[in-house]
Coordinates of C-alpha atoms and ligand atoms in Angstrom, one line a residue:
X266 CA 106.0 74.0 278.3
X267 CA 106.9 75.1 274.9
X268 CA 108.2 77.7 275.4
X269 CA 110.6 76.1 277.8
X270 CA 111.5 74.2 274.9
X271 CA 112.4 76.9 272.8
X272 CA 115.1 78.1 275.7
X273 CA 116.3 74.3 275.7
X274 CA 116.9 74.6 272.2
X275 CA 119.3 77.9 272.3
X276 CA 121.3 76.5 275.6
X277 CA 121.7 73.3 273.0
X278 CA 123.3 75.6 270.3
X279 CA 124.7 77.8 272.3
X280 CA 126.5 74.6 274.2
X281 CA 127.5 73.2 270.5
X282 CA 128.8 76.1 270.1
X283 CA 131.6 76.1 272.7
X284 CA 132.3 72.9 272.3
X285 CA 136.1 73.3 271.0
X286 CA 137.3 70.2 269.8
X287 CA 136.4 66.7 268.7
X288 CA 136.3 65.5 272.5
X289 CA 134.0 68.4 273.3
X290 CA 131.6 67.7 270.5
X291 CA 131.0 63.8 271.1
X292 CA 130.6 65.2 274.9
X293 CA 127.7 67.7 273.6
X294 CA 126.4 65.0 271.2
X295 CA 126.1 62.5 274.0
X296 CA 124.8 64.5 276.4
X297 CA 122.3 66.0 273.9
X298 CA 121.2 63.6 271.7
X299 CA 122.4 60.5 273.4
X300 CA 120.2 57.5 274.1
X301 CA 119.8 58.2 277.8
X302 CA 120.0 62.7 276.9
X303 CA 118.2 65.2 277.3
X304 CA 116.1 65.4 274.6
X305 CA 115.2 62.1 275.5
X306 CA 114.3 62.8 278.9
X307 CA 112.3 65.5 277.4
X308 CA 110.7 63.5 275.1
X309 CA 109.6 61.3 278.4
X310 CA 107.6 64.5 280.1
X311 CA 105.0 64.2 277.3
X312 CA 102.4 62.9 279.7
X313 CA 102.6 65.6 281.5
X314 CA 101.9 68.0 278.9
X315 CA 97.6 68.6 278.7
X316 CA 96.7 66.2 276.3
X317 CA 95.2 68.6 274.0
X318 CA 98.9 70.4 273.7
X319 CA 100.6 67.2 272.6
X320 CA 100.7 67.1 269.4
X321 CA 102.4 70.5 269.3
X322 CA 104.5 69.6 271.9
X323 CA 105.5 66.6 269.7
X324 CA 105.6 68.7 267.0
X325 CA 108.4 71.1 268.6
X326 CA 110.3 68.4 269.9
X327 CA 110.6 66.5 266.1
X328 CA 111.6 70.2 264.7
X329 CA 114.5 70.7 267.6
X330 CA 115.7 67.0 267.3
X331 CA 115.8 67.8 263.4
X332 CA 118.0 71.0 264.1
X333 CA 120.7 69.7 266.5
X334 CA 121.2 66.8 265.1
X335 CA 121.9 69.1 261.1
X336 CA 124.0 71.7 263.4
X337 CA 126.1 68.7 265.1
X338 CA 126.6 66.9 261.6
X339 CA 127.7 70.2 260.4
X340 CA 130.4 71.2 263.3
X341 CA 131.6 67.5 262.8
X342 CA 132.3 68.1 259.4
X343 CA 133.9 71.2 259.5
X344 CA 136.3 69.5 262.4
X345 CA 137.0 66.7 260.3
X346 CA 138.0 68.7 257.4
X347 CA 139.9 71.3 259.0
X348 CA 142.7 70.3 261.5
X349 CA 143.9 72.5 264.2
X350 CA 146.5 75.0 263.0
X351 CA 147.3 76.0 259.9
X352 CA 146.0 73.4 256.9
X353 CA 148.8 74.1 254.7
X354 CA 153.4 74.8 255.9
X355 CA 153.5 77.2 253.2
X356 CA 157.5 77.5 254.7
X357 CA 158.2 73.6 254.1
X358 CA 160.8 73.3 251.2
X359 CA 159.0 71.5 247.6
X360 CA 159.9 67.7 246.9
X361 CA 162.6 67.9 244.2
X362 CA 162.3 66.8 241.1
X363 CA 164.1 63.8 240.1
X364 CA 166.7 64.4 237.2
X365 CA 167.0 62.1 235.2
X366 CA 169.8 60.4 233.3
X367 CA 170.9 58.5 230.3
X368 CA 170.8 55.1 230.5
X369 CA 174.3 53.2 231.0
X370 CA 174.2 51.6 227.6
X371 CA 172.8 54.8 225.7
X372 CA 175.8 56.3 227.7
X373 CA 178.4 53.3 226.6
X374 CA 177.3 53.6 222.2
X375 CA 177.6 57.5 222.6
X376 CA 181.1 57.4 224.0
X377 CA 182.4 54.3 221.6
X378 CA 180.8 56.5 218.6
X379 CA 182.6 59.6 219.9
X380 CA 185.9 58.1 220.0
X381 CA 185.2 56.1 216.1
X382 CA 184.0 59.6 215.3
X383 CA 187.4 60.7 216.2
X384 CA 189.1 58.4 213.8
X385 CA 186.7 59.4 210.8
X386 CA 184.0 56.6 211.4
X387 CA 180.4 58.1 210.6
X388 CA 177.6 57.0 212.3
X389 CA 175.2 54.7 210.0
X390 CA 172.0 52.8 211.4
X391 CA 170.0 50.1 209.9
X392 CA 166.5 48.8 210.6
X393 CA 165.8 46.3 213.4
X394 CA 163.3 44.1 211.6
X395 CA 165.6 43.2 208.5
X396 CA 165.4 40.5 205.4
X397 CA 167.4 37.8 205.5
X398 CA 169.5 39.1 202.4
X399 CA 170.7 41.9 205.0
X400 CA 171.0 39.6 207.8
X401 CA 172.5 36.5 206.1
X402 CA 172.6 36.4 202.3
X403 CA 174.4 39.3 201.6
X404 CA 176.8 38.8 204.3
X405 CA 177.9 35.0 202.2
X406 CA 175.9 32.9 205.0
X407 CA 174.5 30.1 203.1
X408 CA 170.8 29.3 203.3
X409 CA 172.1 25.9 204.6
X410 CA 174.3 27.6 207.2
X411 CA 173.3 26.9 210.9
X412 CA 173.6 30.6 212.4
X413 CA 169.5 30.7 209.8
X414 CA 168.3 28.2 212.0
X415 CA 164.7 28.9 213.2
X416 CA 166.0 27.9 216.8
X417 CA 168.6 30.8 216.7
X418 CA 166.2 33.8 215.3
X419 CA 163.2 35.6 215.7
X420 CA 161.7 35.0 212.2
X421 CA 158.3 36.7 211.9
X422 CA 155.0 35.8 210.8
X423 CA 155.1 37.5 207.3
X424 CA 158.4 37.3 206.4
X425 CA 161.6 39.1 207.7
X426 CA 163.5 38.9 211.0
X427 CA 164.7 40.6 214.2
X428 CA 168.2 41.2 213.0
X429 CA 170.6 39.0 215.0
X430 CA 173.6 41.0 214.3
X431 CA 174.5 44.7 212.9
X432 CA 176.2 43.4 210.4
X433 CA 173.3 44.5 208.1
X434 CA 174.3 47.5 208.2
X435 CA 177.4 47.0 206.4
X436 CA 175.2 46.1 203.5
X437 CA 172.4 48.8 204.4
X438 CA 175.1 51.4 203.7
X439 CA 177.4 49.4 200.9
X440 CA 174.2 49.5 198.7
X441 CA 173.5 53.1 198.8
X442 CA 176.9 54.8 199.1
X443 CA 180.0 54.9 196.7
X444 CA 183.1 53.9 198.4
X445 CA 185.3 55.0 200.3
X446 CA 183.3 54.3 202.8
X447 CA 184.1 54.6 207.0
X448 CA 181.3 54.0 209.3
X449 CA 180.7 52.5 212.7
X450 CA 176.9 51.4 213.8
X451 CA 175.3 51.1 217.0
X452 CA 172.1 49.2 217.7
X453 CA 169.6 46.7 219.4
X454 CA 170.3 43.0 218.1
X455 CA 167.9 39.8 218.6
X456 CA 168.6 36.2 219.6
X457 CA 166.5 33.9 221.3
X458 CA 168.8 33.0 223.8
X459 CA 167.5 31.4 227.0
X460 CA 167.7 35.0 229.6
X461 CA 170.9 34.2 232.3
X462 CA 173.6 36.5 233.6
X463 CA 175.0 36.5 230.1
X464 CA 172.7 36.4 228.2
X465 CA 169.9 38.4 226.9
X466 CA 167.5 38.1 223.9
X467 CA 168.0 41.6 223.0
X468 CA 171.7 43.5 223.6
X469 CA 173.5 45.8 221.7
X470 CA 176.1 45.6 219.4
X471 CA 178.6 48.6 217.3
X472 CA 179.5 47.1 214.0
X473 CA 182.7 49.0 211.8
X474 CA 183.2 49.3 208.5
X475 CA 185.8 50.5 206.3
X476 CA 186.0 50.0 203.0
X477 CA 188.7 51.7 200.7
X478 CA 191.3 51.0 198.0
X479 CA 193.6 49.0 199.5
X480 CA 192.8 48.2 203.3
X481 CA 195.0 45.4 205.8
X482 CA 194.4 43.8 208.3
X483 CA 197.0 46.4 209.7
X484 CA 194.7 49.2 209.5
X485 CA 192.4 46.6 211.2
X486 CA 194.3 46.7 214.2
X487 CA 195.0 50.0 214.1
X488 CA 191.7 51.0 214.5
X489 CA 191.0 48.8 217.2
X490 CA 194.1 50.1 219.1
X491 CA 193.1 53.5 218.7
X492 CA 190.0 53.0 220.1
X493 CA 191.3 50.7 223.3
X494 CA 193.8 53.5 223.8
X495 CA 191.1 56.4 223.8
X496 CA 188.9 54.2 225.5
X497 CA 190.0 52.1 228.0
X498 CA 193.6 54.1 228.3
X499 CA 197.2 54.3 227.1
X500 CA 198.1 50.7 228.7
X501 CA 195.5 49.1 227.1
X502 CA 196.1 46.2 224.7
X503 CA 194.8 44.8 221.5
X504 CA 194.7 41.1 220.6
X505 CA 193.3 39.2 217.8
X506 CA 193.1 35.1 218.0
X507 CA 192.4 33.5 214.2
X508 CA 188.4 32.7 213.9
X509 CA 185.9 32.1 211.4
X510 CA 183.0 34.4 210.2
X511 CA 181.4 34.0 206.6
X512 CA 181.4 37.9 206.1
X513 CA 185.7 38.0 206.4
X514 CA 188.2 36.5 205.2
X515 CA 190.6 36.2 207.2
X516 CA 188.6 36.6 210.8
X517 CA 189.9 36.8 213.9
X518 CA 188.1 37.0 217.6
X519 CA 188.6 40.5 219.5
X520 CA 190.1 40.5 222.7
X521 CA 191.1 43.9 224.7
X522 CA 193.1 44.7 227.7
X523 CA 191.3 46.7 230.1
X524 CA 191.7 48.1 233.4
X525 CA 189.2 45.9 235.5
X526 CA 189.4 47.0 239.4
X527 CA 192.6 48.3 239.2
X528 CA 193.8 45.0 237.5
X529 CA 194.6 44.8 233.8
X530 CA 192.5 41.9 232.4
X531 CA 191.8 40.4 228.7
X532 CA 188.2 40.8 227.7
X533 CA 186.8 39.2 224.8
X534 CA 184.6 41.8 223.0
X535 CA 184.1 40.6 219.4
X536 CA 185.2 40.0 216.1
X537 CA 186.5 40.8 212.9
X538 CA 188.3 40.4 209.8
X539 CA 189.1 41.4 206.4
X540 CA 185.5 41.8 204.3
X541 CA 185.1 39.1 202.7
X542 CA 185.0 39.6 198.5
X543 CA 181.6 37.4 198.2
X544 CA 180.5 40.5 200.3
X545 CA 181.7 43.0 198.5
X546 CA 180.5 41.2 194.9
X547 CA 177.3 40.8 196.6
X548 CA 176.4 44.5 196.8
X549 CA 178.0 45.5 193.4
X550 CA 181.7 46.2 194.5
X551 CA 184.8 44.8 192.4
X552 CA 186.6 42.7 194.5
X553 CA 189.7 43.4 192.9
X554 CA 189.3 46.7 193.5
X555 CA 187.9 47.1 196.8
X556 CA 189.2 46.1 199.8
X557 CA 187.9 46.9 203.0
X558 CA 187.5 45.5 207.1
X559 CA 184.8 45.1 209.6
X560 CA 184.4 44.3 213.2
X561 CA 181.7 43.6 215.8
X562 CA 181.7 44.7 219.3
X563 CA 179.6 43.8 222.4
X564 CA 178.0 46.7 224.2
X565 CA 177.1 45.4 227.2
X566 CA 180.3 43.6 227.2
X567 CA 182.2 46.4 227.4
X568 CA 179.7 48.0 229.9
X569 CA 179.7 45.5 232.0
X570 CA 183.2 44.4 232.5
X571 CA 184.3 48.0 232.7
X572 CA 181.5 49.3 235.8
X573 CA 181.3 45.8 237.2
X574 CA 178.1 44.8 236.5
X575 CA 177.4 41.2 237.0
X576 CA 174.2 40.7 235.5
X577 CA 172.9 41.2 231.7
X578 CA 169.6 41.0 233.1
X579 CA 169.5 44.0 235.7
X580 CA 170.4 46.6 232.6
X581 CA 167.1 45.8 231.6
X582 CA 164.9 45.9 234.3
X583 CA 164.6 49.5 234.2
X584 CA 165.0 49.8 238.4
X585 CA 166.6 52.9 238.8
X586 CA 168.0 52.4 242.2
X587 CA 170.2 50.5 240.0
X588 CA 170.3 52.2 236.9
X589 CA 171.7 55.6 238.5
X590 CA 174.4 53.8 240.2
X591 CA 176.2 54.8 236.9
Ligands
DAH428 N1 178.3 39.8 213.6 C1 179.2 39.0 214.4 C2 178.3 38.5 215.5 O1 177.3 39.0 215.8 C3 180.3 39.9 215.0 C4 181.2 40.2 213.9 C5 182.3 39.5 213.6 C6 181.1 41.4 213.2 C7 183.2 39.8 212.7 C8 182.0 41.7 212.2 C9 183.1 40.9 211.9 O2 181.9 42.8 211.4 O3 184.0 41.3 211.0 O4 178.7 37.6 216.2

């Protein structure tokens, strides 16, 4: 009897063995080890072993359950980790690499710098957590003046500000270098605005500066056409409406012809003016001596009139589907 039990035991294997796939195996396992097998049926012929011979019987039996059941578990395994056929199409092409790509309003600065660059205007950058002498005293806005309201800045906890416009710079750089000075800056700004299509509390804005002996406003609009000519193209127009800003004196609001799906449009983009002398005495500079003009421009403004983009909001919501559009 057990040595029948030993040949049981090899046709087992040797029956595991040829089983070639999953199907087969869960065949063999049923068959084998199943509730209603035929190791159970085996198990049932106890009685007729001699009862002295039982124990070794049961013995054997424990031992060969033991040892198909470890050489099943291990043919599953191995199925379930290897499939048929080769694991791995070594001849399957790689997953590119995305390239990426400036961002439209990194793109926007560099090309409005390039073309001020072009006219002599040096790039200049200021901090974006100012005073409030950079961002308003300096630049003759009263303390009583309601652009310092808390409602319309990001005043921090100890002191200082988000600046709300580049103008700083204009002071940044009048404090530090001699005149003549010609500079353009490009930078984040911060306002608490209430986020829409139009507005954001964080945009960008390139501030120019020139201050010399004797500067009009015709040199003004001179450099504004030069840049709405290399910019925007040849057609392209230049118009300033009379305004008000405490920094100039006079001011006027911005306005430039551009090209907007193949119609020629007027865009409002900013403002400027003559620097005001209260400016120009506030950082040390004769007024009687030095003349000079600024000007503000919107980034995303320009950005968004000129690729069509509807919404302030989806510049800054860093989905790429959208962002590589441009
Ligand atoms: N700083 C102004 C603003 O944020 C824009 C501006 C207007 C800048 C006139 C200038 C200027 O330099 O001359 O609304």
């Amino acid at each position: 009897m057990l040595a029948e039990l030993d040949t049981t035991e090899s046709a087992a294997l040797a029956d595991l063995e040829a089983a070639g796939d999953a199907a087969a195996l869960e065949a063999w396992r049923i068959e084998w080890l199943g509730s209603k097998g035929r190791l159970k049926s085996l198990m049932g012929r106890m009685k007729d072993v001699d009862p002295g011979d039982r124990p070794a019987f049961g013995q054997r039996m424990n031992a060969m359950k033991k040892l198909l059941e470890a050489a099943f578990a291990e043919r599953k395994a191995a199925g379930d980790a290897a499939p048929s056929g080769p694991a791995i199409d070594v001849t399957e092409p790689g997953i590119p690499m995305g390239l990426g790509q400036r961002h439209i309003i990194s793109r926007t600065i560099a090309e409005i710098l390039e073309v001020f660059a072009r006219m002599g205007f040096e790039s200049a950058t200021g901090p974006e957590v100012e005073d409030e002498w950079h961002n308003f005293t300096a630049l003759n806005v009263p303390e009583s003046h309601p652009a310092r309201e808390p409602i319309d800045n990001f005043y921090l906890d100890g002191g200082g500000m988000l600046r709300s416009q580049t103008s700083t710079v204009q002071i940044r750089v009048l404090e530090t270098t001699p005149p003549p000075v010609r500079i353009v800056a490009a930078g984040r700004v911060y306002r608490p605005d209430t986020h829409d299509a139009t507005h954001f509390s964080m945009f960008h804005q390139v501030e120019g500066l020139w201050v010399d002996r004797g500067v009009t406003m015709v040199d003004l609009k001179s450099a504004l056409l030069g840049f709405a000519h290399a910019y925007f193209g040849e057609e392209a127009e230049v118009r300033m409406r009379p305004s008000f800003f405490p920094f100039t004196e006079p001011s006027a609001e911005v306005d430039m012809k551009m090209r907007i799906k193949g119609q020629w449009q007027w865009v409002e983009l900013g403002g400027c003016g003559l620097v005001d002398p209260n400016v120009l005495t506030a950082v040390g500079l004769d007024p009687e001596e030095w003349s000079g003009f600024a000007f503000g421009l919107g980034v995303e403004r320009i950005a968004m009139r000129k690729y069509g983009i509807a919404d302030i909001r989806w510049l800054f919501e860093n989905d790429a589907r959208f962002l590589r559009q441009f």
